[in-house]
Coordinates of C-alpha atoms in Angstrom, one line a residue:
M1 CA -17.2 -32.0 9.7
T2 CA -14.3 -30.0 11.0
D3 CA -13.9 -26.2 10.4
A4 CA -11.9 -25.0 7.5
V5 CA -8.3 -24.1 8.2
L6 CA -7.8 -22.3 4.9
K7 CA -10.3 -19.5 4.9
S8 CA -9.4 -17.4 1.8
L9 CA -6.9 -16.9 -0.9
T10 CA -6.3 -13.5 -2.5
V11 CA -4.3 -13.2 -5.7
R12 CA -3.1 -10.1 -7.5
D13 CA -1.1 -10.0 -10.8
F14 CA 0.0 -13.6 -10.6
A15 CA 0.6 -15.3 -13.9
L16 CA -2.7 -14.8 -15.9
V17 CA -4.6 -13.6 -12.9
Q18 CA -5.2 -9.9 -12.4
S19 CA -7.4 -10.1 -9.3
L20 CA -9.0 -13.0 -7.5
D21 CA -10.6 -13.3 -4.0
I22 CA -11.5 -16.8 -3.1
A23 CA -13.3 -17.9 0.0
F24 CA -13.0 -21.5 1.1
A25 CA -15.2 -23.5 3.5
E26 CA -15.1 -26.8 5.4
G27 CA -15.7 -30.1 3.6
L28 CA -14.9 -30.9 0.0
T29 CA -14.4 -28.0 -2.4
V30 CA -14.2 -28.9 -6.0
I31 CA -12.6 -26.6 -8.7
T32 CA -13.6 -27.1 -12.3
G33 CA -13.2 -25.2 -15.6
E34 CA -12.3 -25.7 -19.2
S35 CA -8.8 -26.7 -20.1
G36 CA -6.5 -23.7 -20.1
A37 CA -8.8 -21.6 -17.9
G38 CA -6.2 -21.5 -15.1
K39 CA -7.2 -24.0 -12.5
S40 CA -3.7 -25.0 -11.7
I41 CA -2.7 -21.4 -11.5
L42 CA -4.7 -21.2 -8.3
L43 CA -2.7 -24.1 -6.8
G44 CA 0.5 -22.4 -8.0
A45 CA -0.5 -19.2 -6.2
L46 CA -1.3 -21.2 -3.0
G47 CA 2.1 -23.0 -3.3
L48 CA 3.8 -19.6 -3.6
V49 CA 2.3 -18.3 -0.4
L50 CA 3.2 -21.5 1.3
G51 CA 6.9 -21.1 0.5
D52 CA 7.5 -22.5 -3.0
R53 CA 10.4 -20.9 -5.0
A54 CA 9.5 -17.6 -6.7
A55 CA 10.4 -16.7 -10.3
A56 CA 10.0 -13.5 -12.3
D57 CA 7.6 -15.2 -14.8
T58 CA 5.0 -15.6 -12.0
V59 CA 4.4 -11.8 -12.3
R60 CA 1.6 -10.9 -14.6
P61 CA 2.9 -9.3 -17.8
G62 CA 3.0 -5.5 -17.4
A63 CA 2.7 -5.6 -13.6
A64 CA 5.4 -4.5 -11.1
R65 CA 4.9 -7.3 -8.8
A66 CA 2.6 -10.3 -7.9
E67 CA 1.0 -10.6 -4.5
V68 CA -0.7 -13.6 -2.9
S69 CA -2.3 -13.8 0.5
A70 CA -3.8 -16.6 2.4
E71 CA -5.8 -16.5 5.6
F72 CA -5.8 -19.5 8.0
D73 CA -8.0 -20.2 11.0
L74 CA -5.7 -21.9 13.7
T75 CA -8.5 -22.4 16.3
A76 CA -8.0 -26.2 16.2
H77 CA -4.3 -26.2 15.6
A78 CA -2.4 -25.4 18.8
G79 CA 1.0 -26.4 17.3
S80 CA 0.8 -23.7 14.7
C81 CA -0.4 -21.2 17.3
D82 CA 2.6 -22.1 19.5
L83 CA 5.0 -21.6 16.5
L84 CA 3.6 -18.1 15.9
E85 CA 3.9 -17.3 19.6
E86 CA 7.5 -18.6 19.8
Q87 CA 8.4 -16.3 16.8
A88 CA 6.4 -13.3 18.2
L89 CA 4.1 -13.4 15.1
T90 CA 0.8 -13.7 16.8
D91 CA -1.8 -11.1 15.9
P92 CA -2.8 -9.7 19.3
D93 CA -6.3 -8.8 18.1
Q94 CA -7.0 -12.2 16.6
P95 CA -4.6 -14.7 18.1
K96 CA -6.1 -17.7 16.2
R97 CA -5.9 -16.0 12.9
C98 CA -2.9 -16.2 10.6
L99 CA -2.5 -14.1 7.5
V100 CA 0.4 -15.1 5.2
R101 CA 1.4 -12.8 2.4
R102 CA 4.0 -13.3 -0.3
T103 CA 5.1 -10.7 -2.9
V104 CA 7.3 -11.3 -6.0
S105 CA 8.8 -8.4 -7.9
A106 CA 9.3 -8.3 -11.7
D107 CA 13.0 -9.1 -11.2
G108 CA 12.2 -12.3 -9.3
R109 CA 12.9 -11.0 -5.8
S110 CA 10.4 -12.1 -3.2
R111 CA 9.3 -11.2 0.3
A112 CA 7.2 -13.1 2.8
F113 CA 5.1 -11.8 5.7
V114 CA 3.2 -13.5 8.6
N115 CA 0.6 -11.3 10.2
G116 CA 2.4 -8.3 8.7
T117 CA 5.8 -9.2 10.0
P118 CA 8.6 -10.1 7.5
V119 CA 9.8 -13.7 7.8
N120 CA 12.2 -15.9 5.9
L121 CA 11.1 -18.8 3.7
Q122 CA 12.4 -21.4 6.2
L123 CA 9.9 -20.2 8.8
L124 CA 7.1 -19.8 6.3
R125 CA 7.6 -23.4 5.2
A126 CA 7.8 -24.7 8.8
L127 CA 4.4 -23.0 9.4
A128 CA 2.9 -24.3 6.1
E129 CA 4.0 -27.9 6.4
N130 CA 1.7 -28.4 9.4
L131 CA -1.3 -26.7 7.7
V132 CA -1.7 -27.6 4.0
D133 CA -0.5 -30.7 2.1
I134 CA -0.6 -30.0 -1.7
H135 CA -0.5 -33.0 -4.1
G136 CA 0.2 -31.8 -7.6
Q137 CA -0.3 -33.5 -10.9
H138 CA 3.1 -35.2 -10.6
E139 CA 2.4 -36.7 -7.2
N140 CA 1.8 -40.1 -8.8
Q141 CA 5.4 -40.0 -10.0
R142 CA 6.8 -38.8 -6.7
I143 CA 5.1 -41.7 -4.9
G144 CA 7.6 -44.0 -6.4
Q145 CA 10.3 -42.4 -4.2
R146 CA 11.2 -44.2 -1.0
A147 CA 11.4 -41.0 1.1
V148 CA 7.8 -40.1 0.0
Q149 CA 6.6 -43.6 0.8
L150 CA 8.1 -43.5 4.3
A151 CA 6.5 -40.1 4.9
L152 CA 3.1 -41.3 3.8
L153 CA 3.3 -44.4 6.1
D154 CA 4.4 -42.1 9.0
D155 CA 1.4 -39.8 8.3
Y156 CA -0.8 -42.8 8.6
G157 CA 0.5 -44.5 11.8
V158 CA 3.3 -42.7 13.6
E159 CA 3.1 -40.1 16.3
P160 CA 4.2 -36.7 14.8
G161 CA 5.9 -35.8 18.1
L162 CA 8.0 -39.1 18.0
R163 CA 9.0 -38.4 14.4
Q164 CA 10.1 -34.9 15.4
A165 CA 12.0 -36.1 18.4
C166 CA 13.8 -38.7 16.3
R167 CA 14.8 -35.9 13.8
D168 CA 15.9 -33.6 16.6
S169 CA 18.0 -36.1 18.4
Y170 CA 19.6 -37.3 15.1
R171 CA 20.5 -33.7 14.1
E172 CA 21.8 -32.9 17.6
W173 CA 23.9 -36.1 17.6
K174 CA 25.4 -35.2 14.2
Q175 CA 26.0 -31.6 15.2
A176 CA 27.8 -32.7 18.4
E177 CA 29.7 -35.4 16.4
Q178 CA 30.8 -32.9 13.8
A179 CA 31.7 -30.3 16.5
A180 CA 33.8 -33.0 18.3
A181 CA 35.5 -34.0 15.0
A182 CA 36.3 -30.3 14.3
L183 CA 37.7 -29.8 17.8
Q184 CA 39.6 -33.0 17.5
E185 CA 41.2 -31.7 14.3
R186 CA 42.0 -28.4 15.9
L187 CA 43.6 -30.2 18.9
R188 CA 45.6 -32.4 16.5
Q189 CA 46.8 -29.4 14.6
R190 CA 47.7 -27.7 18.0
D191 CA 49.6 -30.8 19.1
D192 CA 51.4 -30.9 15.8
R193 CA 52.3 -27.3 16.3
A194 CA 53.5 -27.9 19.8
R195 CA 55.7 -30.8 18.7
L196 CA 57.2 -28.6 16.0
L197 CA 57.8 -25.8 18.4
S198 CA 59.4 -28.2 20.9
Y199 CA 61.7 -29.6 18.2
Q200 CA 62.7 -26.1 17.1
L201 CA 63.4 -25.0 20.6
E202 CA 65.5 -28.2 21.3
E203 CA 67.5 -27.3 18.2
L204 CA 68.0 -23.7 19.3
E205 CA 68.8 -24.7 22.9
A206 CA 71.3 -27.3 21.7
L207 CA 73.1 -24.5 19.9
G208 CA 73.5 -22.8 23.3
L209 CA 73.9 -19.4 21.9
A210 CA 74.4 -16.9 24.8
P211 CA 73.0 -13.4 24.7
G212 CA 75.2 -11.2 22.5
E213 CA 77.5 -14.2 21.7
F214 CA 76.9 -14.0 17.9
E215 CA 78.0 -10.4 17.7
E216 CA 81.1 -11.2 19.8
I217 CA 82.3 -14.2 17.8
E218 CA 81.5 -12.5 14.6
A219 CA 83.7 -9.5 15.6
A220 CA 86.5 -11.9 16.9
H221 CA 86.4 -13.9 13.7
R222 CA 86.5 -10.8 11.5
R223 CA 89.5 -9.6 13.5
M224 CA 91.4 -12.8 13.3
A225 CA 90.6 -13.2 9.6
Q226 CA 92.3 -9.9 8.8
A227 CA 95.0 -10.0 11.5
H228 CA 97.9 -9.7 9.1
A229 CA 96.5 -6.6 7.5
L230 CA 95.7 -5.1 10.8
R231 CA 99.2 -5.7 12.2
A232 CA 100.9 -4.2 9.2
T233 CA 98.9 -1.0 9.6
V234 CA 99.4 -0.8 13.3
T235 CA 103.2 -1.4 12.9
A236 CA 103.5 1.4 10.3
C237 CA 101.6 3.8 12.6
L238 CA 103.8 3.0 15.6
E239 CA 106.9 3.5 13.5
N240 CA 105.6 6.9 12.4
L241 CA 104.7 7.9 15.9
E242 CA 107.9 6.7 17.5
E243 CA 110.3 8.0 14.8
N244 CA 108.7 11.4 14.5
G245 CA 109.7 13.5 17.6
T246 CA 108.2 16.7 16.3
L247 CA 106.1 17.3 19.3
G248 CA 108.9 16.8 21.8
R249 CA 111.3 19.1 19.9
S250 CA 108.7 21.7 19.5
I251 CA 107.9 21.6 23.3
R252 CA 111.6 21.9 24.2
Q253 CA 112.2 24.8 21.7
L254 CA 109.1 26.8 23.0
D255 CA 109.9 26.1 26.6
G256 CA 113.3 27.7 26.1
L257 CA 111.8 31.0 25.1
D258 CA 112.1 33.8 27.7
D259 CA 108.6 35.0 27.5
D260 CA 105.7 34.3 29.8
H261 CA 103.0 35.5 27.4
E262 CA 99.7 33.9 28.2
R263 CA 99.1 32.5 24.7
L264 CA 102.6 31.0 24.6
R265 CA 102.3 29.3 27.9
S266 CA 98.8 27.9 26.8
A267 CA 100.2 26.5 23.5
I268 CA 103.0 24.8 25.4
E269 CA 100.5 23.1 27.8
V270 CA 98.4 21.9 24.9
L271 CA 101.4 20.5 23.1
R272 CA 102.5 18.7 26.3
S273 CA 98.9 17.2 26.7
A274 CA 99.0 16.1 23.0
D275 CA 102.4 14.5 23.6
D276 CA 101.0 12.6 26.6
L277 CA 98.0 11.5 24.4
V278 CA 100.2 10.3 21.7
A279 CA 102.2 8.3 24.2
D280 CA 98.9 6.8 25.4
A281 CA 98.0 5.9 21.9
V282 CA 101.3 4.3 21.3
R283 CA 100.9 2.1 24.4
D284 CA 97.3 1.1 23.3
L285 CA 98.5 0.3 19.8
R286 CA 101.3 -1.9 21.1
A287 CA 98.8 -3.7 23.3
Y288 CA 96.5 -4.1 20.3
D289 CA 99.3 -5.3 18.2
E290 CA 100.2 -8.0 20.8
S291 CA 96.5 -9.1 20.8
L292 CA 96.6 -9.8 17.1
D293 CA 98.6 -13.0 17.4
L294 CA 97.1 -15.4 14.8
D295 CA 95.9 -18.7 16.3
P296 CA 94.8 -21.0 13.4
E297 CA 93.0 -23.4 15.8
Q298 CA 91.1 -20.6 17.5
L299 CA 90.1 -19.2 14.0
A300 CA 88.9 -22.7 13.0
D301 CA 86.8 -22.9 16.2
L302 CA 85.3 -19.5 15.5
E303 CA 84.5 -20.4 11.9
A304 CA 82.8 -23.6 13.0
R305 CA 80.8 -21.8 15.6
L306 CA 79.7 -19.2 13.1
G307 CA 78.8 -21.9 10.6
A308 CA 76.6 -23.6 13.2
V309 CA 74.8 -20.4 14.0
H310 CA 74.3 -19.5 10.4
E311 CA 73.0 -23.0 9.6
V312 CA 70.4 -22.9 12.4
A313 CA 69.4 -19.3 11.3
R314 CA 69.0 -20.6 7.8
K315 CA 66.7 -23.4 8.9
H316 CA 64.5 -21.0 10.8
R317 CA 64.7 -18.5 7.9
I318 CA 65.8 -15.6 10.0
A319 CA 69.0 -13.5 10.4
P320 CA 71.5 -14.9 12.9
E321 CA 71.2 -11.8 15.0
Q322 CA 67.5 -12.6 15.4
L323 CA 68.0 -16.1 16.8
E324 CA 67.7 -15.0 20.5
A325 CA 64.4 -13.1 20.0
H326 CA 63.1 -15.9 17.8
M327 CA 63.8 -18.5 20.5
Q328 CA 62.0 -16.4 23.1
G329 CA 59.0 -16.1 20.7
L330 CA 58.9 -19.9 20.3
R331 CA 58.9 -20.3 24.0
D332 CA 56.1 -17.8 24.4
E333 CA 54.0 -19.5 21.7
L334 CA 54.6 -22.9 23.2
A335 CA 53.6 -21.7 26.6
G336 CA 50.4 -20.2 25.1
I337 CA 49.3 -23.4 23.4
S338 CA 46.5 -25.1 25.5
T339 CA 45.9 -28.7 25.0
D340 CA 42.9 -28.8 27.3
R341 CA 40.7 -31.6 26.1
S342 CA 37.8 -31.1 28.5
N343 CA 35.6 -29.6 25.8
L344 CA 36.3 -32.5 23.5
D345 CA 35.2 -34.9 26.3
I346 CA 32.0 -32.8 26.7
L347 CA 31.2 -32.9 23.0
T348 CA 32.0 -36.6 22.8
D349 CA 29.7 -37.3 25.7
R350 CA 27.0 -35.2 24.2
A351 CA 27.3 -37.0 20.9
Q352 CA 27.0 -40.3 22.6
S353 CA 24.1 -39.1 24.7
Q354 CA 22.2 -37.8 21.6
R355 CA 23.0 -41.0 19.7
A356 CA 21.5 -43.0 22.5
A357 CA 18.4 -40.7 22.5
F358 CA 18.2 -41.1 18.7
L359 CA 18.4 -44.9 18.9
E360 CA 15.7 -44.9 21.6
H361 CA 13.3 -42.7 19.5
A362 CA 14.2 -44.5 16.3
G363 CA 13.5 -47.9 18.0
L364 CA 10.0 -46.7 19.1
L365 CA 9.5 -45.2 15.6
S366 CA 10.4 -48.5 14.0
K367 CA 7.9 -50.4 16.2
Q368 CA 5.1 -47.9 15.3
R369 CA 5.9 -48.1 11.6
R370 CA 6.0 -51.9 11.5
A371 CA 2.8 -52.0 13.6
A372 CA 1.1 -49.6 11.2
A373 CA 2.5 -51.1 8.0
K374 CA 0.1 -54.0 8.0
S375 CA -3.2 -52.1 8.5
F376 CA -1.9 -49.4 6.1
A377 CA -1.2 -51.9 3.4
Q378 CA -4.6 -53.6 3.9
A379 CA -6.4 -50.2 3.8
V380 CA -4.6 -49.2 0.6
S381 CA -5.2 -52.6 -1.0
R382 CA -8.9 -52.3 -0.3
C383 CA -8.9 -48.8 -1.7
M384 CA -7.0 -50.0 -4.8
N385 CA -9.7 -52.6 -5.5
T386 CA -12.4 -50.0 -4.9
L387 CA -10.7 -47.9 -7.5
G388 CA -10.8 -50.6 -10.1
I389 CA -7.5 -52.4 -9.6
K390 CA -9.0 -55.8 -9.1
G391 CA -6.8 -58.2 -7.2
G392 CA -4.5 -55.3 -6.5
K393 CA -2.4 -55.5 -3.3
L394 CA 0.1 -53.3 -1.6
T395 CA 2.7 -54.4 1.0
V396 CA 5.3 -52.4 2.8
G397 CA 8.9 -53.6 2.8
F398 CA 11.7 -52.2 5.1
A399 CA 15.4 -52.0 4.6
A400 CA 18.0 -50.8 7.1
A401 CA 18.9 -47.2 6.5
E402 CA 20.0 -44.9 9.3
S403 CA 19.0 -41.3 8.9
E404 CA 17.1 -38.5 10.7
D405 CA 13.9 -40.4 9.8
G406 CA 14.9 -43.5 11.8
L407 CA 16.6 -46.8 11.3
E408 CA 15.0 -47.9 8.0
S409 CA 13.6 -46.9 4.7
A410 CA 10.2 -48.1 3.4
E411 CA 9.3 -49.4 -0.1
F412 CA 5.8 -50.0 -1.4
M413 CA 5.5 -53.3 -3.2
V414 CA 2.5 -53.7 -5.3
T415 CA 0.6 -56.4 -7.2
T416 CA -1.7 -55.2 -9.9
N417 CA -2.3 -58.7 -11.3
P418 CA -2.5 -61.7 -9.1
R419 CA -0.7 -63.8 -11.7
Y420 CA 2.5 -61.8 -11.3
P421 CA 4.8 -61.3 -8.3
A422 CA 4.9 -58.1 -6.4
G423 CA 7.4 -55.4 -7.4
P424 CA 8.3 -51.9 -6.5
L425 CA 5.5 -49.4 -7.1
G426 CA 7.7 -47.2 -9.3
R427 CA 8.5 -50.0 -11.7
I428 CA 5.4 -52.3 -11.6
A429 CA 2.4 -49.9 -12.0
S430 CA 1.4 -48.3 -15.3
G431 CA 0.7 -44.6 -15.5
G432 CA -3.0 -45.0 -14.9
E433 CA -2.6 -47.6 -12.2
R434 CA 0.0 -45.5 -10.5
A435 CA -2.4 -42.5 -10.4
R436 CA -5.1 -44.6 -8.7
I437 CA -2.6 -46.2 -6.3
S438 CA -1.3 -42.7 -5.5
L439 CA -4.8 -41.6 -4.7
A440 CA -5.5 -44.6 -2.6
V441 CA -2.3 -44.1 -0.6
Q442 CA -3.1 -40.4 -0.2
V443 CA -6.6 -41.0 1.0
V444 CA -5.6 -43.7 3.4
A445 CA -2.7 -41.6 4.8
A446 CA -4.8 -38.5 5.1
A447 CA -7.6 -40.3 6.8
K448 CA -5.5 -40.7 9.9
S449 CA -3.2 -37.7 9.4
A450 CA -3.4 -34.6 11.5
M451 CA -3.0 -32.5 8.3
P452 CA -5.9 -30.0 8.5
C453 CA -6.1 -29.2 4.7
L454 CA -5.4 -31.5 1.7
V455 CA -5.2 -30.0 -1.8
L456 CA -5.4 -32.3 -4.8
D457 CA -4.6 -31.3 -8.3
E458 CA -6.4 -33.6 -10.7
A459 CA -6.2 -36.6 -8.4
D460 CA -8.8 -38.3 -10.6
V461 CA -6.6 -38.1 -13.7
G462 CA -7.0 -41.3 -15.8
V463 CA -10.2 -42.4 -14.2
G464 CA -13.8 -42.0 -15.2
G465 CA -17.3 -43.4 -15.0
T466 CA -17.9 -45.6 -11.9
T467 CA -14.3 -45.3 -10.8
A468 CA -14.6 -41.5 -10.8
D469 CA -17.7 -41.8 -8.8
I470 CA -15.9 -43.9 -6.2
V471 CA -13.1 -41.3 -6.1
G472 CA -15.6 -38.6 -5.3
R473 CA -17.0 -40.7 -2.5
L474 CA -13.6 -41.3 -1.1
L475 CA -12.8 -37.6 -1.1
R476 CA -16.2 -36.6 0.3
G477 CA -15.7 -39.1 3.1
L478 CA -12.2 -37.8 3.8
A479 CA -13.6 -34.3 3.9
G480 CA -15.5 -35.3 7.0
H481 CA -12.5 -34.6 9.1
T482 CA -10.1 -32.8 6.8
Q483 CA -10.7 -29.8 4.6
V484 CA -10.2 -31.1 1.0
I485 CA -9.8 -28.9 -2.1
C486 CA -9.7 -30.8 -5.4
V487 CA -9.2 -29.6 -9.0
T488 CA -11.1 -32.1 -11.1
H489 CA -12.2 -32.9 -14.6
A490 CA -14.6 -35.6 -13.6
P491 CA -18.3 -34.5 -13.2
Q492 CA -18.9 -37.5 -10.9
V493 CA -16.2 -36.0 -8.5
A494 CA -17.4 -32.4 -9.0
A495 CA -21.0 -33.4 -8.1
L496 CA -19.9 -34.7 -4.7
G497 CA -18.3 -31.5 -3.6
H498 CA -19.8 -29.6 -0.7
H499 CA -18.7 -26.4 -2.5
H500 CA -18.1 -25.8 -6.2
L501 CA -15.8 -23.2 -7.7
R502 CA -15.6 -22.6 -11.5
V503 CA -12.5 -21.1 -13.2
R504 CA -13.0 -19.3 -16.4
K505 CA -11.4 -16.6 -18.6
D506 CA -13.0 -13.2 -19.4
E507 CA -12.7 -11.4 -22.8
Q508 CA -9.3 -10.1 -21.9
Q509 CA -8.1 -13.7 -21.1
D510 CA -7.8 -12.9 -17.4
T511 CA -8.5 -15.8 -15.1
L512 CA -11.6 -15.5 -13.0
I513 CA -13.3 -17.8 -10.4
D514 CA -16.9 -18.0 -9.5
P515 CA -18.6 -19.9 -6.6
L516 CA -21.5 -21.7 -8.2
A517 CA -25.0 -21.8 -6.9
A518 CA -27.3 -24.8 -7.7
D519 CA -28.4 -23.7 -11.2
S520 CA -24.9 -22.6 -12.3
R521 CA -23.6 -25.9 -10.9
V522 CA -26.0 -27.9 -13.1
E523 CA -24.7 -26.0 -16.2
E524 CA -21.1 -26.6 -15.2
L525 CA -21.7 -30.3 -14.6
A526 CA -23.6 -30.6 -17.9
R527 CA -20.6 -29.0 -19.7
M528 CA -18.3 -31.4 -18.1
L529 CA -20.5 -34.3 -19.2
A530 CA -21.3 -33.2 -22.7
G531 CA -18.7 -30.6 -23.7
A532 CA -19.7 -27.6 -25.7
D533 CA -23.0 -29.3 -26.9
I534 CA -25.0 -29.1 -23.7
T535 CA -28.4 -30.8 -24.0
E536 CA -31.3 -31.1 -21.7
K537 CA -30.4 -34.7 -21.2
S538 CA -27.0 -33.8 -20.0
R539 CA -28.6 -31.2 -17.6
D540 CA -30.9 -33.9 -16.3
Y541 CA -28.0 -36.2 -15.6
A542 CA -26.2 -33.3 -13.9
R543 CA -29.2 -32.7 -11.7
T544 CA -29.3 -36.4 -10.9
L545 CA -25.7 -36.4 -9.8
L546 CA -26.2 -33.4 -7.6
H547 CA -29.4 -34.8 -6.1
E548 CA -27.8 -38.1 -5.2
A549 CA -24.8 -36.3 -3.6
Q550 CA -27.0 -33.9 -1.6
S551 CA -29.5 -36.6 -0.5
G552 CA -26.7 -38.4 1.2
A553 CA -26.9 -41.5 -0.9
L554 CA -23.2 -41.3 -1.7
H555 CA -21.9 -40.6 1.8

């Protein structure tokens, strides 16, 4: 018998539980109690500390928070120790001990700790899935699901390391494939942008707009467009300047004065300078007037050129004077676009490599599954007959289905009556039969599984008498290499437990749990046999059940 992995469970203010401290041992531990006493609450508390979703109603009414702790002994479980070490969660004082704690506040918020260090639920579940396997009351319904069936078959006959390698290579393949697809899309968008930029640059370069040209042609067009008005104004000004000889007459008159006063001489010089400036202005105006010759063909050319510039500017949604800067910006952006596809090649190669690795692992996985399927089906079929399904038979069918679990899905086909053909477990078996088939599958799978602790919630539901006795034998035999904790209503199963815990309620309706010694165990078995009316006869039968179990007759 192997050592217990689950050593203890401590519960505070969880549901109807105020305070519980439960010690577990190796072998088969049975948990019994009257209906409504809270047996399943214990499994709920264990599920919480192993990573189940938390809710505010799990907190005991009136309490600020619920707290559940579980202690595990990892001496024989190197994989879990490695995980703790990788995550820097090992207790330096007790490296083989793992203390998991979960708290839930009244508002539903929860926290998880491993050896006193806060962790997320993903890590908590990763640790838990290798330590404890909980089969609840609805497991016989879940067993109809193909994913569950494949997992059970793998538990029985597939190397856990190969399963993990298959999952890892599949996920890495898909990640590389998705990364390659994302990069491919980015490169496509980049190529599309480069093509657009090239087209826009071709259009701008075809326009051939020289630096400063737009301002020049715009000014020239404006001048030619209003040439008539400009010429009329200039002509009038020239006439005024040429006809008006006021400056010349004034200079001649002042120059004839016989006085060399400084101010007079200065005024005459200024007037002569002004006369020269007016003469210069007249020359410039005449030259400007001559430049205003209207050329209709040149005006048309300017209008066409301006129209082309404005059309291109409109297409690019910018002002015409911004075209030159815009064109340079497009050149800079195009030059900055890299179409280096080396990373795409690397990702594509990685995806192909990981797919090849996945196919290799999945191929080996398929061989192991198909090799294990026959012996698994035979073992489950024998167990089904042992559990009272006479002529019952289970076979395993496979269908192609590529996933992280390999290249196929599995489906359990069952025959519960030899006169009828086999059919899918979920549709063929009745509720009671499904419960027994589920138990048979769990027992067969667990017998070869590396799972150190199996928790069963009323796995014996729907069976009684001799069949319940057989269930107890199966579980006791399974407990030879796996710690088994079983909530049961069957006295035949309870008698076969190496350890017996009774759940009850006190006067305040709080859930309590007691480890039972021999005398107390007789009373509890008698209650399970006879109900409230316990007789000496029921006590005698209880003693007989216990004696047969302890004597080894039922091993």
